[in-house]
XYZ file of C-alpha atoms in Angstrom:
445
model
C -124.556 -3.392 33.751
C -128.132 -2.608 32.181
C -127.994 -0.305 29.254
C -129.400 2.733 31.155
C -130.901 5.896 28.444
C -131.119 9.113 29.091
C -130.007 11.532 31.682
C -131.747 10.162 34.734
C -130.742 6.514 33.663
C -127.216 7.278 33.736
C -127.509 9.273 36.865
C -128.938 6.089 38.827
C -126.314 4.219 37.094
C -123.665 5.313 39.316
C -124.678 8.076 41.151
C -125.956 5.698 43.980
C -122.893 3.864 43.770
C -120.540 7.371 44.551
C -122.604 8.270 46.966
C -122.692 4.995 48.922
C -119.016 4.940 48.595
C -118.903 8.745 50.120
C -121.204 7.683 52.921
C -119.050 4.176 54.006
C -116.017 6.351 53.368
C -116.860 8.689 56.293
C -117.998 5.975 58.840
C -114.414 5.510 59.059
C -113.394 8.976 59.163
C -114.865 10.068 61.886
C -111.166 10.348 63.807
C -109.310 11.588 60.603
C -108.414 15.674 60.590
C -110.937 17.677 59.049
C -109.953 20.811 56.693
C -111.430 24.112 56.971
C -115.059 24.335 55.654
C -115.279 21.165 55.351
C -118.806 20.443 54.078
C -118.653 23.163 51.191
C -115.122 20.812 50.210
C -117.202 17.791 50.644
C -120.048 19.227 48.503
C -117.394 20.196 45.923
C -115.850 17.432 45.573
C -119.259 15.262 45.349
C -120.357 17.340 42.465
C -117.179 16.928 40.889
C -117.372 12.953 41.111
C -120.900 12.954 39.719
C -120.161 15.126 36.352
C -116.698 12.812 35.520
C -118.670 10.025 36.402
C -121.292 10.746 34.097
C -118.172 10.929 31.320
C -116.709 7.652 32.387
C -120.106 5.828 32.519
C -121.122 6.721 29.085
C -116.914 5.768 27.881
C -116.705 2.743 29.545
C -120.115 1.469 28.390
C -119.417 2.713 24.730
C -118.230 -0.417 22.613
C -115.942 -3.530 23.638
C -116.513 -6.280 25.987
C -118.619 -5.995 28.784
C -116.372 -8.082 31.066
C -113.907 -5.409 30.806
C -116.161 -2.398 30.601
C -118.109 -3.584 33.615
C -114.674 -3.905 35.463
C -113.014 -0.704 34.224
C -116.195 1.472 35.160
C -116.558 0.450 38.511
C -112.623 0.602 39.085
C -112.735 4.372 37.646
C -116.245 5.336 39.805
C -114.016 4.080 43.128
C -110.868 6.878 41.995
C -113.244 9.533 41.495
C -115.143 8.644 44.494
C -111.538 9.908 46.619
C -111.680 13.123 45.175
C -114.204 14.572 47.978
C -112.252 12.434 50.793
C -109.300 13.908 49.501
C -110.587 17.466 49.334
C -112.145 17.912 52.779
C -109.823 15.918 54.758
C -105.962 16.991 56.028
C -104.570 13.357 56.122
C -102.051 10.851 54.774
C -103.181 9.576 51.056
C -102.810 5.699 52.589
C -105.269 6.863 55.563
C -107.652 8.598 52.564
C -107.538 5.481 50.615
C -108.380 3.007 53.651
C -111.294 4.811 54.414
C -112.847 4.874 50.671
C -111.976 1.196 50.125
C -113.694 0.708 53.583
C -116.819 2.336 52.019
C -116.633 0.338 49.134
C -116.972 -2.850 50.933
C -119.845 -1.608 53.032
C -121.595 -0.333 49.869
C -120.608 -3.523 48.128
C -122.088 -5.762 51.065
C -125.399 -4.411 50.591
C -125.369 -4.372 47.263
C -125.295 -8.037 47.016
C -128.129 -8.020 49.968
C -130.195 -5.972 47.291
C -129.513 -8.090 44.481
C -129.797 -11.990 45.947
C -133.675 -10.892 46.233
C -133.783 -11.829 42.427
C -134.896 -15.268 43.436
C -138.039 -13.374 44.046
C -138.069 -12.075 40.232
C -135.219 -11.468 37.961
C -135.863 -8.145 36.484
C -137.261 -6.786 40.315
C -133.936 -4.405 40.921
C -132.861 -3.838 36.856
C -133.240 -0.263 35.683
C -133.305 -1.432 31.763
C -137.096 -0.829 30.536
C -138.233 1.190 33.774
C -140.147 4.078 34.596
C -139.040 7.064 36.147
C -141.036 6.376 39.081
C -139.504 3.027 39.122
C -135.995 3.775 39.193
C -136.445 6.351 41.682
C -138.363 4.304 44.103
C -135.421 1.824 43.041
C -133.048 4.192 44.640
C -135.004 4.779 47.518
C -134.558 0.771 48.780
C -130.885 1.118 47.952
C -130.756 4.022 50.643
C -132.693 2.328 53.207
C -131.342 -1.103 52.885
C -127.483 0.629 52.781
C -128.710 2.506 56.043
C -128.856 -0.945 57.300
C -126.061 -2.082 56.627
C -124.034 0.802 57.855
C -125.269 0.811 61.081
C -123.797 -2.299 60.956
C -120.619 -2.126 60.162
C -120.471 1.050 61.910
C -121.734 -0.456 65.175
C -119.268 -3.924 64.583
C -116.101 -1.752 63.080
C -116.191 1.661 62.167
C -116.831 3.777 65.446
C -113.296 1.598 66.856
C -111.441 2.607 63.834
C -108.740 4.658 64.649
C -105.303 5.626 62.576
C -103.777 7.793 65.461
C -102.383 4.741 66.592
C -101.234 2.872 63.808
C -97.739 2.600 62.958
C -96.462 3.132 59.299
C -95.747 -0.904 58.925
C -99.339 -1.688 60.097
C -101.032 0.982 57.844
C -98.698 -0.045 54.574
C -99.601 -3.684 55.105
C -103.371 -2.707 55.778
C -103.656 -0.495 52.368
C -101.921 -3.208 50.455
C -104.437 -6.206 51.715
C -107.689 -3.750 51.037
C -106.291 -2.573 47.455
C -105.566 -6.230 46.442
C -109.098 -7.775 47.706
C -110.854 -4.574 45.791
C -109.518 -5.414 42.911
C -110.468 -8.889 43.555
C -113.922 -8.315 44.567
C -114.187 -5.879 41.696
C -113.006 -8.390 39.088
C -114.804 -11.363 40.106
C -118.232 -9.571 40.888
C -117.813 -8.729 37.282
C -117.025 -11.916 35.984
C -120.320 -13.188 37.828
C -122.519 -10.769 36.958
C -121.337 -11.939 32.963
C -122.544 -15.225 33.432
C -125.372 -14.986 36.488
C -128.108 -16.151 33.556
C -126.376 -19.643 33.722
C -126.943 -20.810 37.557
C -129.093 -19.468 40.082
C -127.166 -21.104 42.345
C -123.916 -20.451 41.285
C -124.995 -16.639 41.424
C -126.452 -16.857 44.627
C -123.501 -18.760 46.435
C -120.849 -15.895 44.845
C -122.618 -13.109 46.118
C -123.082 -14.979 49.478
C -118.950 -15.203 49.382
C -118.459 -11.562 48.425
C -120.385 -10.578 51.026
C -118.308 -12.621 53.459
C -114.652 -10.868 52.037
C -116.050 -7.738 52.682
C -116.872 -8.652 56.013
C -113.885 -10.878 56.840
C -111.806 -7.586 55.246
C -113.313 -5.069 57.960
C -112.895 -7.601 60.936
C -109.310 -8.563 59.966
C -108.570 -4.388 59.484
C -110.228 -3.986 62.910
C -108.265 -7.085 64.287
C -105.179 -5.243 63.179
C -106.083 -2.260 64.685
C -106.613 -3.493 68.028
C -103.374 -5.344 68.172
C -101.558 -2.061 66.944
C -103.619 0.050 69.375
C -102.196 -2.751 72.298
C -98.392 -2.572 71.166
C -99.226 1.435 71.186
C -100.499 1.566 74.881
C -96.766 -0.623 75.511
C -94.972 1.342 73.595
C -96.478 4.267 76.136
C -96.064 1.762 79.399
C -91.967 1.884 78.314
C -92.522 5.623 77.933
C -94.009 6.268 81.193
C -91.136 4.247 82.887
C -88.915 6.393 80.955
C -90.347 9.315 81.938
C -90.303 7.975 85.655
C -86.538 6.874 85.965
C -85.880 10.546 84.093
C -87.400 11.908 87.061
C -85.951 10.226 89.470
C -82.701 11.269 87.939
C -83.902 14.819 88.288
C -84.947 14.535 91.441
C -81.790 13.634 92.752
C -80.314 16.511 91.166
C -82.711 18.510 92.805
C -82.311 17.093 96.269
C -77.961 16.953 95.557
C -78.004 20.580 94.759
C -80.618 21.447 97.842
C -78.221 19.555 99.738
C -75.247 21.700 98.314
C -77.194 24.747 99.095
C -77.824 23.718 102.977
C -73.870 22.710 103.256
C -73.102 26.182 102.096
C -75.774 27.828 104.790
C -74.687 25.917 107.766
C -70.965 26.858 107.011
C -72.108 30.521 107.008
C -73.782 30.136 110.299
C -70.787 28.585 111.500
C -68.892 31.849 110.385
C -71.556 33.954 112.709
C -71.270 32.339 115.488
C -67.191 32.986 115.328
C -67.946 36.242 114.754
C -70.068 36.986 118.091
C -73.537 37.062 115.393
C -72.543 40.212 114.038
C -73.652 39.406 110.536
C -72.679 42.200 107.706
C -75.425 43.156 105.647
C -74.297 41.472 102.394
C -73.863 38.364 103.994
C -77.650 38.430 105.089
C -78.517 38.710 101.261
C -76.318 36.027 100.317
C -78.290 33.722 102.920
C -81.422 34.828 101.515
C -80.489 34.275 98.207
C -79.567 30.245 99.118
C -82.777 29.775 101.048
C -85.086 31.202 97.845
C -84.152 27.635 96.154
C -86.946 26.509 98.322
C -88.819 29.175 96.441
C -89.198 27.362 93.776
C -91.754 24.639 94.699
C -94.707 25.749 92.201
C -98.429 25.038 93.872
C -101.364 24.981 90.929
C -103.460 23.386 92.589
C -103.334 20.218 90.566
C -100.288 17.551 91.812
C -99.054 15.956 89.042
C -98.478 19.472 87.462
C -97.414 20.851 90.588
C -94.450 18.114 90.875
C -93.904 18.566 87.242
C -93.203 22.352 87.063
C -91.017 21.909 90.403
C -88.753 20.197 89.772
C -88.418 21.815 86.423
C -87.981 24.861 87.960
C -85.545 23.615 90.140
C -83.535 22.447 87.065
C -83.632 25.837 85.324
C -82.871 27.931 88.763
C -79.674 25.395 88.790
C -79.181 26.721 84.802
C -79.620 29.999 84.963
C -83.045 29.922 83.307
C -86.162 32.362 84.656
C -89.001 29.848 84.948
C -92.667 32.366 85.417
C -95.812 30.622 86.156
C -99.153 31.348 86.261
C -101.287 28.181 86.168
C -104.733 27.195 87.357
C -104.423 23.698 88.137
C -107.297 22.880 89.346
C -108.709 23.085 85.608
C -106.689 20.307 85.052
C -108.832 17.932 86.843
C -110.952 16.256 84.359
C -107.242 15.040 82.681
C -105.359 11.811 83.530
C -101.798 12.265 84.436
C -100.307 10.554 81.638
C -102.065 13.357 79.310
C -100.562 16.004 81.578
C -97.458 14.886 81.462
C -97.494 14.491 77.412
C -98.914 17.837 77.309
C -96.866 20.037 79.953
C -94.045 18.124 79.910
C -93.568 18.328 76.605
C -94.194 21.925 76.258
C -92.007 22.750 79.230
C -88.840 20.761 78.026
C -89.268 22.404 74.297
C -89.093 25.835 75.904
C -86.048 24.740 78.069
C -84.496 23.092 75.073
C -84.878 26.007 72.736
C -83.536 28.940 76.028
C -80.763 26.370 76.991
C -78.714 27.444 73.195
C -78.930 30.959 74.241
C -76.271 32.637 75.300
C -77.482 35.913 77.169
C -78.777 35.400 80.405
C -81.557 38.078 79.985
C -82.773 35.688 76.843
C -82.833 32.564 78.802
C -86.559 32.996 80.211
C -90.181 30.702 79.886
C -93.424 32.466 80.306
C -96.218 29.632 81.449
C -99.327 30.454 81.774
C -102.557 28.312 81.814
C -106.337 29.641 82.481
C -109.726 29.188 81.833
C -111.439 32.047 79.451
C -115.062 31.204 77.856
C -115.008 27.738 78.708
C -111.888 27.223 76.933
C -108.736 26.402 78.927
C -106.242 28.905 77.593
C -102.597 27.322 77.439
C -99.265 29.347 76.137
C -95.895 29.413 76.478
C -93.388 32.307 75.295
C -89.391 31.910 75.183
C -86.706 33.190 73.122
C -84.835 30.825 70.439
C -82.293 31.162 68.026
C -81.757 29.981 64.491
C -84.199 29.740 61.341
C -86.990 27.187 61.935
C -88.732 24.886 58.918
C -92.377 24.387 59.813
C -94.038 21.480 58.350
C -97.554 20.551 58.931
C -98.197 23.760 61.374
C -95.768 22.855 63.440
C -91.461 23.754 63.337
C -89.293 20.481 62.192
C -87.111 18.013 63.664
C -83.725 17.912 61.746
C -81.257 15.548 62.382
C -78.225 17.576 63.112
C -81.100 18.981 66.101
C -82.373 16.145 67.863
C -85.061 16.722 70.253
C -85.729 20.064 68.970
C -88.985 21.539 68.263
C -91.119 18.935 66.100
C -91.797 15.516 67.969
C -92.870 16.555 71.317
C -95.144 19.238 69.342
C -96.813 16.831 67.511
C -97.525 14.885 71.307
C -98.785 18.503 72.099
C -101.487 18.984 69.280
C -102.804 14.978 69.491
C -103.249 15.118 73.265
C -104.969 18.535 72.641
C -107.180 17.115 69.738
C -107.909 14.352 71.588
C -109.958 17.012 73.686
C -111.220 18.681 71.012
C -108.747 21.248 70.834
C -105.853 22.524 69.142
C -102.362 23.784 69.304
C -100.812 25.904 66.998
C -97.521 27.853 66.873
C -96.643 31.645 65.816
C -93.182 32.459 65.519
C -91.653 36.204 65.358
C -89.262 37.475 67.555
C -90.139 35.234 70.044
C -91.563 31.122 69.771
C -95.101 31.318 71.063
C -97.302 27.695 71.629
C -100.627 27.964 72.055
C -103.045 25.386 73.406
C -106.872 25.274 73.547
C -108.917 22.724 75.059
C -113.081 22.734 75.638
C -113.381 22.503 79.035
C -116.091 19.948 80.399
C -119.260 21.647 81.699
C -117.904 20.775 85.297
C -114.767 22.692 84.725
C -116.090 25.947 83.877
């Protein structure tokens, strides 16, 4: 490191470097949850980094050796440089951390591009001796040339980079890799920059290989990620089966009790008929009552939801539970069916779950409702529950002496929703209400 005077010195001493780390750090967080006002956060936490920076430039850089100075100071810029990720983003640290050491290599990569033009003259990019002027027009070809280079790596890595579908395993083994080959990187470009004075060469070739880790780093992470996101789509192949042979099952429940409910009809016709057709007045109630299961076939206007909420109303007419629809299906369309089914399905069986532990009849009812209001469509469902509920998150916990209560299939809920561009969020007071919004494409509305 050059031994940079005054204010504006020290500033281009690391400034460029925190900002270049800010800037890589949110190519790859373009899926990660966003807090509320975000860009005032980001701003925050930017400013922040730049005034301890400042303190830990001037420490590091004080007395001692420069091997270890260089090392510590760029070690210490890359922790400050998480607190804006951390402050205007809602995520997992691990997640946080990828995405800054993700920035680091792409500022890193074009930091070497910058500085292996030295062949052309060895004090062209130093900031020891120069102008204002110079140092800011300095600056100015380490934003352009890092523009570069992030259009890059965003083009080759970034914009596939996703952490919705990596697994705990796969992101604990990915942080642990890209911690150990920053420290590596950080440590060696060090110990090069020490000696670059002694070979050209030498200097040229190392920077030529650091370049290469950093890019070997991002295509191994995005390697990773691919083969996680493939074992994920399996992992939802199983789950569809699952969900088809559950069905089935219900189905035949459905067609046993129909069945049941026909039996029971023709032996009351039978009765008539003894009778000479006089047929007393309760008796025609009674019939009516066995011929409203066919009632229960719901029409949206969108199949898959259609064959969903039937036979789930079937089930709950067979349990004693008031099933109400009111559902415009045909906003639906622009959804595949495996999203419908994550995202009604899921709702519906929560609400049945949570009305199934009740014990008075009058409790055990679901509102449904689903419409389209200012090109939103307007999901919620109301039901009655019992017990105390934790929330975590937004959203009520799954305990273990509860399984399959609120908490799992809610979390389904809110990714398939912000996988739209929505959200789902839950208020809780005498009743359990889920709300979901989702834009609706232009078509839609």
């Amino acid at each position: 490191m050059d031994n940079l005077r005054g204010p504006l010195g020290t500033l281009l001493g690391y400034g460029p470097f925190l900002l270049k780390i800010l800037a890589g750090g949110l190519l790859f967080s373009t899926h990660v949850r966003r807090k509320p006002n975000f860009l005032a956060r980001i701003s925050a936490g930017f400013l922040a980094e730049l005034l301890l920076g400042g303190l830990v430039f001037r420490l590091c850089y004080s007395n001692g050796s420069w091997l270890i100075q260089n090392t510590l100071c760029y070690l210490l810029l890359f922790l400050l440089s998480l607190i804006s990720l951390f402050a205007a983003f809602d995520e997992r640290p691990t997640t946080l951390i990828l995405c800054a050491v993700s920035g680091y290599m792409t500022e890193h990569i074009s930091a070497q591009l910058l500085q292996m033009t030295q062949w052309w003259d060895s004090r062209t990019w130093r900031l020891e001796g120069a102008s204002a002027k110079e140092a800011l027009c300095l600056f100015a070809v380490q934003l352009v040339l890092f523009a570069f280079v992030a259009a890059a790596v965003y083009l080759l890595f970034a914009r596939r980079t996703t952490y919705a579908v990596q697994s705990e395993a796969v992101e604990r083994r990915m942080f642990w890799l890209s911690v150990t080959t920053l420290l590596v990187v950080l440590v060696l470009s060090s110990v090069r920059d020490a000696y670059a004075q002694d070979s050209f060469a030498l200097m040229l070739v190392s920077r030529l290989l650091s370049i290469f880790c950093c890019v070997f780093l991002l295509y191994i992470r995005s390697g990773v990620l691919e083969k996680s996101q493939l074992e994920q789509e399996r992992a939802e192949l199983r789950r569809l089966y699952e969900f088809e042979r559950e069905r089935y099952e219900q189905s035949r429940e459905n067609i046993e009790l129909i069945n049941i409910k026909c039996h029971d009809l023709k032996h009351r016709i039978e009765g008539w008929e003894r009778r000479d057709g006089q047929v007393p007045p309760e008796e025609i109630q009674e019939i009516k009552r066995l011929v409203g299961i066919y009632d229960s076939a719901v029409k949206t206007g969108n199949d898959t939801l259609d064959t969903l909420l039937t036979e789930r109303s079937l089930y709950c007419e067979k349990q004693g539970i008031r099933l109400s629809c009111m559902v415009d299906g045909q906003k639906l369309s622009f959804m595949p069916v495996g999203d419908i089914c994550a995202l009604f399905g899921n709702a519906v069986e929560n609400a049945i779950e949570a009305v199934s532990r009740l014990e008075r009849p009058e409790e055990r009812c679901i509102s449904f409702q689903a419409r389209e209001s200012r090109g939103m469509l307007v999901v919620t469902i109301d039901n009655c529950f019992s017990g105390p509920l934790e929330f975590e998150d937004g959203l009520p916990k799954t305990t273990k002496a509860e399984t399959g209560w609120h908490g799992y299939g809610l979390k389904s809920i809110r990714r398939v929703a912000e996988k739209y561009g929505g959200q789902a969020t839950v208020l809780v007071d005498e009743m359990f209400h889920l709300t979901i919004l989702i834009p609706l494409p232009e078509r839609q509305v």
